[in-house]
CSV table of C-alpha atoms and ligand atoms in Angstrom, one decimal:
chain,number,residue,atom,x,y,z
A,1,MET,CA,-77.9,-18.0,53.2
A,2,ASP,CA,-76.1,-18.3,56.6
A,3,PHE,CA,-78.4,-20.0,59.1
A,4,SER,CA,-76.0,-20.1,62.1
A,5,ARG,CA,-77.5,-17.2,63.9
A,6,ALA,CA,-81.0,-18.6,63.5
A,7,ILE,CA,-79.9,-22.0,64.8
A,8,ASN,CA,-78.3,-20.5,67.9
A,9,ARG,CA,-81.3,-18.3,68.6
A,10,MET,CA,-83.6,-21.3,68.2
A,11,VAL,CA,-81.6,-23.3,70.7
A,12,ASP,CA,-81.3,-20.4,73.2
A,13,GLU,CA,-84.9,-19.1,73.0
A,14,GLN,CA,-86.9,-22.3,72.3
A,15,ILE,CA,-84.8,-25.0,74.0
A,16,VAL,CA,-82.5,-23.8,76.8
A,17,SER,CA,-84.9,-21.2,78.1
A,18,ARG,CA,-87.7,-23.8,78.3
A,19,GLY,CA,-85.7,-26.0,80.6
A,20,ILE,CA,-83.8,-28.6,78.4
A,21,LYS,CA,-80.7,-29.3,80.5
A,22,ASP,CA,-78.9,-32.2,78.8
A,23,LEU,CA,-75.8,-30.6,77.4
A,24,ARG,CA,-75.2,-33.2,74.7
A,25,VAL,CA,-78.8,-32.6,73.4
A,26,ILE,CA,-78.2,-28.9,73.4
A,27,GLU,CA,-74.9,-29.2,71.6
A,28,VAL,CA,-76.3,-31.5,68.9
A,29,MET,CA,-79.3,-29.3,68.3
A,30,ARG,CA,-76.8,-26.5,67.4
A,31,GLU,CA,-74.9,-28.9,65.2
A,32,ILE,CA,-77.7,-30.4,63.0
A,33,SER,CA,-79.2,-27.9,60.5
A,34,ARG,CA,-83.0,-28.3,60.5
A,35,HIS,CA,-83.3,-26.4,57.2
A,36,LEU,CA,-81.7,-29.3,55.3
A,37,PHE,CA,-84.8,-31.4,56.1
A,38,VAL,CA,-87.5,-29.2,54.6
A,39,GLU,CA,-88.2,-28.1,51.1
A,40,GLU,CA,-86.5,-25.0,49.7
A,41,ALA,CA,-89.6,-22.8,50.0
A,42,LEU,CA,-89.9,-23.5,53.8
A,43,ARG,CA,-86.2,-23.0,54.6
A,44,SER,CA,-86.6,-19.5,55.9
A,45,GLN,CA,-89.1,-20.9,58.5
A,46,ALA,CA,-86.9,-23.8,59.5
A,47,TYR,CA,-85.8,-22.4,62.9
A,48,ASN,CA,-89.3,-21.1,63.9
A,49,ASP,CA,-91.1,-22.6,66.9
A,50,TYR,CA,-93.5,-25.0,65.1
A,51,PRO,CA,-93.7,-28.1,63.0
A,52,LEU,CA,-93.5,-27.8,59.2
A,53,PRO,CA,-95.1,-29.9,56.5
A,54,ILE,CA,-92.9,-32.6,54.8
A,55,GLY,CA,-95.4,-34.0,52.3
A,56,HIS,CA,-97.9,-36.9,52.5
A,57,GLY,CA,-99.8,-35.1,55.3
A,58,GLN,CA,-96.8,-35.5,57.7
A,59,THR,CA,-94.6,-33.0,59.6
A,60,ILE,CA,-91.1,-32.4,60.8
A,61,SER,CA,-91.6,-31.9,64.6
A,62,GLN,CA,-91.3,-28.6,66.5
A,63,PRO,CA,-87.6,-28.2,67.6
A,64,TYR,CA,-88.5,-28.0,71.3
A,65,MET,CA,-90.4,-31.3,71.0
A,66,VAL,CA,-87.4,-32.9,69.3
A,67,ALA,CA,-85.2,-31.7,72.2
A,68,LEU,CA,-87.6,-32.8,74.9
A,69,MET,CA,-88.1,-36.3,73.4
A,70,THR,CA,-84.4,-36.7,72.9
A,71,GLU,CA,-83.6,-35.7,76.5
A,72,GLY,CA,-86.3,-38.2,77.7
A,73,LEU,CA,-84.2,-41.1,76.2
A,74,GLU,CA,-81.3,-40.2,78.5
A,75,LEU,CA,-78.7,-41.2,75.9
A,76,ARG,CA,-75.0,-41.5,76.9
A,77,GLY,CA,-73.5,-42.7,73.6
A,78,HIS,CA,-73.5,-46.5,73.7
A,79,GLU,CA,-77.2,-47.2,73.0
A,80,ARG,CA,-79.0,-49.1,70.4
A,81,VAL,CA,-82.1,-47.0,69.6
A,82,LEU,CA,-85.4,-47.8,67.8
A,83,GLU,CA,-87.2,-44.9,66.2
A,84,ILE,CA,-90.7,-45.2,64.9
A,85,GLY,CA,-91.5,-42.6,62.3
A,86,THR,CA,-88.4,-41.5,60.4
A,87,GLY,CA,-90.3,-38.6,58.7
A,88,SER,CA,-87.9,-36.0,57.4
A,89,GLY,CA,-84.9,-37.7,59.2
A,90,TYR,CA,-84.2,-34.6,61.4
A,91,GLN,CA,-84.9,-36.4,64.7
A,92,THR,CA,-83.0,-39.5,63.3
A,93,ALA,CA,-79.9,-37.3,62.7
A,94,ILE,CA,-80.0,-36.0,66.2
A,95,LEU,CA,-80.2,-39.5,67.6
A,96,ALA,CA,-77.4,-40.7,65.3
A,97,LYS,CA,-75.0,-38.2,66.9
A,98,LEU,CA,-76.0,-39.2,70.4
A,99,ALA,CA,-76.2,-43.0,70.4
A,100,GLU,CA,-74.3,-45.9,68.8
A,101,LYS,CA,-76.8,-47.4,66.4
A,102,ILE,CA,-80.2,-46.2,65.2
A,103,TYR,CA,-82.9,-48.5,63.7
A,104,SER,CA,-85.6,-46.3,62.2
A,105,ILE,CA,-88.9,-47.4,60.7
A,106,GLU,CA,-91.1,-45.3,58.4
A,107,ARG,CA,-94.3,-46.5,56.7
A,108,ILE,CA,-94.1,-44.0,53.8
A,109,SER,CA,-91.4,-45.0,51.4
A,110,ASP,CA,-91.0,-41.6,49.7
A,111,LEU,CA,-90.2,-40.0,53.1
A,112,ALA,CA,-87.8,-42.8,54.0
A,113,SER,CA,-85.8,-42.4,50.8
A,114,THR,CA,-85.5,-38.6,51.1
A,115,ALA,CA,-84.4,-39.0,54.7
A,116,ARG,CA,-81.9,-41.6,53.8
A,117,LYS,CA,-80.3,-39.3,51.2
A,118,ILE,CA,-79.9,-36.4,53.7
A,119,LEU,CA,-78.6,-38.7,56.5
A,120,ASP,CA,-75.9,-40.1,54.1
A,121,GLU,CA,-74.9,-36.5,53.2
A,122,LEU,CA,-74.5,-35.9,57.0
A,123,ASN,CA,-72.4,-39.1,57.4
A,124,CYS,CA,-75.0,-40.7,59.6
A,125,PHE,CA,-74.0,-44.2,58.6
A,126,ASN,CA,-75.0,-45.7,61.9
A,127,VAL,CA,-78.7,-45.4,60.9
A,128,GLU,CA,-80.6,-48.3,59.3
A,129,ILE,CA,-84.0,-47.5,57.9
A,130,LYS,CA,-86.8,-50.0,57.2
A,131,ILE,CA,-90.1,-49.3,55.4
A,132,PHE,CA,-92.7,-51.1,57.5
A,133,ASP,CA,-95.4,-50.7,60.1
A,134,GLY,CA,-93.3,-49.7,63.1
A,135,THR,CA,-96.0,-50.6,65.7
A,136,TYR,CA,-94.6,-54.2,65.4
A,137,GLY,CA,-91.2,-52.9,66.3
A,138,TRP,CA,-88.1,-54.5,64.9
A,139,LYS,CA,-87.9,-57.9,66.7
A,140,GLU,CA,-84.7,-59.2,65.1
A,141,LYS,CA,-82.7,-56.2,66.3
A,142,SER,CA,-84.2,-56.1,69.8
A,143,PRO,CA,-83.8,-55.5,72.7
A,144,PHE,CA,-83.3,-51.7,72.5
A,145,ASP,CA,-81.9,-49.4,75.1
A,146,ALA,CA,-84.2,-46.7,74.0
A,147,ILE,CA,-87.3,-46.4,71.8
A,148,MET,CA,-88.7,-43.1,70.4
A,149,VAL,CA,-92.1,-43.0,68.8
A,150,THR,CA,-92.6,-39.8,66.8
A,151,ALA,CA,-96.4,-40.2,66.0
A,152,GLY,CA,-99.4,-40.2,68.4
A,153,ALA,CA,-100.6,-43.6,69.6
A,154,PRO,CA,-104.0,-44.6,71.1
A,155,GLU,CA,-102.0,-46.7,73.6
A,156,ILE,CA,-98.5,-48.0,74.0
A,157,PRO,CA,-98.0,-50.8,71.4
A,158,GLN,CA,-97.2,-54.0,73.3
A,159,PRO,CA,-94.5,-55.2,70.8
A,160,LEU,CA,-92.5,-52.0,71.6
A,161,VAL,CA,-92.8,-52.7,75.4
A,162,ASP,CA,-91.6,-56.3,74.8
A,163,GLN,CA,-88.6,-55.0,72.7
A,164,LEU,CA,-87.4,-52.5,75.3
A,165,ALA,CA,-84.5,-53.7,77.4
A,166,VAL,CA,-84.8,-53.8,81.2
A,167,GLY,CA,-83.4,-50.4,82.2
A,168,GLY,CA,-84.4,-49.0,78.8
A,169,ARG,CA,-86.4,-45.8,78.1
A,170,MET,CA,-89.2,-45.2,75.7
A,171,VAL,CA,-90.7,-41.8,74.7
A,172,ILE,CA,-94.1,-41.9,73.2
A,173,PRO,CA,-97.1,-39.5,72.7
A,174,VAL,CA,-100.3,-41.3,73.8
A,175,GLY,CA,-103.9,-40.1,73.6
A,176,GLU,CA,-106.6,-38.9,71.2
A,177,ALA,CA,-106.0,-38.4,67.5
A,178,GLY,CA,-105.4,-34.7,67.8
A,179,LEU,CA,-104.1,-34.3,71.3
A,180,GLN,CA,-101.8,-36.5,73.3
A,181,ASP,CA,-99.6,-36.6,76.4
A,182,LEU,CA,-95.9,-37.3,76.0
A,183,PHE,CA,-94.8,-40.1,78.2
A,184,GLN,CA,-91.4,-41.3,79.2
A,185,VAL,CA,-91.7,-45.0,80.0
A,186,VAL,CA,-88.9,-46.7,81.9
A,187,ARG,CA,-88.8,-50.5,82.0
A,188,ASN,CA,-87.4,-52.1,85.2
A,189,LYS,CA,-87.5,-55.6,86.5
A,190,GLU,CA,-90.9,-55.0,88.2
A,191,GLY,CA,-92.6,-53.4,85.2
A,192,LEU,CA,-93.1,-50.0,83.6
A,193,ILE,CA,-92.7,-46.6,85.3
A,194,LYS,CA,-94.5,-43.8,83.3
A,195,LYS,CA,-93.8,-40.1,83.6
A,196,ASN,CA,-96.0,-37.5,81.9
A,197,LEU,CA,-93.8,-34.9,80.2
A,198,GLY,CA,-96.7,-32.7,79.1
A,199,GLY,CA,-99.3,-32.2,76.3
A,200,CYS,CA,-98.4,-32.5,72.7
A,201,ARG,CA,-100.0,-32.8,69.2
A,202,PHE,CA,-98.6,-35.4,66.8
A,203,VAL,CA,-99.9,-36.9,63.6
A,204,LYS,CA,-101.3,-40.4,64.0
A,205,LEU,CA,-99.3,-43.6,64.5
A,206,ILE,CA,-101.0,-45.7,61.9
A,207,GLY,CA,-100.7,-49.5,62.0
A,208,LYS,CA,-101.7,-52.8,63.6
A,209,TYR,CA,-101.1,-51.5,67.2
A,210,GLY,CA,-101.8,-47.9,66.4
A,211,TRP,CA,-104.7,-46.1,64.6
A,212,GLU,CA,-106.5,-47.7,61.7
A,213,ASP,CA,-105.4,-46.4,58.2
A,214,LYS,CA,-108.7,-44.8,56.9
A,215,ASP,CA,-107.2,-43.4,53.6
B,1,SAM,N1,-89.4,-37.0,63.8
B,1,SAM,C1,-89.8,-36.7,62.5
B,1,SAM,C2,-89.1,-35.6,61.9
B,1,SAM,O1,-88.3,-35.0,62.6
B,1,SAM,O2,-89.2,-35.3,60.7
B,1,SAM,C3,-91.3,-36.4,62.4
B,1,SAM,C4,-92.1,-37.6,62.2
B,1,SAM,S1,-93.8,-37.3,61.8
B,1,SAM,C5,-94.4,-36.3,63.1
B,1,SAM,C6,-94.4,-38.9,62.1
B,1,SAM,C7,-94.0,-39.9,61.2
B,1,SAM,O3,-94.4,-41.2,61.6
B,1,SAM,C8,-94.5,-39.7,59.8
B,1,SAM,O4,-93.5,-39.7,58.8
B,1,SAM,C9,-95.4,-41.0,59.6
B,1,SAM,O5,-95.4,-41.4,58.2
B,1,SAM,C10,-94.7,-42.0,60.5
B,1,SAM,N2,-95.6,-43.1,60.9
B,1,SAM,C11,-96.9,-43.1,61.3
B,1,SAM,N3,-97.3,-44.3,61.7
B,1,SAM,C12,-96.2,-45.1,61.5
B,1,SAM,C13,-95.9,-46.5,61.6
B,1,SAM,N4,-96.9,-47.4,62.1
B,1,SAM,N5,-94.7,-47.0,61.3
B,1,SAM,C14,-93.7,-46.2,60.9
B,1,SAM,N6,-93.9,-44.9,60.7
B,1,SAM,C15,-95.1,-44.3,61.0
């Protein structure tokens, strides 16, 4: 099946028309095939305007949300990026094409290994994945020029703030379990500047500095 028309329609109708302006983000959203990151039975829905299940109660994010979050990191190509929540690896692949090195943490090992396989097939060899509680960050590899959190946090985990370089950007959904606001957080010498990018709905960030694991 040829998905190229569906990809271009998704980018034009869901991403460009909603105000995403970063040309590098727009280009890479055309380049990376979202259908590769979902199971066979869901492939015909891969370019629709919503998240899709990836197993273990988790989701691949809505394409627009991926574009908005990526744009919020203001990547130019030289950055070292920390991603919390590898999930399907779709967002990771986008980041891998836009920055120098990606450190991605996922707490569910099954998801991490499926993502690793697809990322290797796409030659995303600048991605290192660790199975761990990402709310601790990845101290040995810090500081990071950019941090992306792809699950909803009750508040911004302090270790992530500590591991963000001065001048660095973090994008993180913060709020209640079922409804959050997406924040771009910029760290400068004086502290943090927070900008609300709008409402969103993410699965829970579970861990020491996130939500408690109740299952
Ligand atoms: N960006 C991903 C994609 O494109 O497929 C979607 C990620 S999904 C919305 C959120 C992911 O965060 C899930 O895979 C979940 O297991 C993971 N997660 C939740 N809490 C985590 C934590 N403390 N550390 C690492 N991963 C976590």
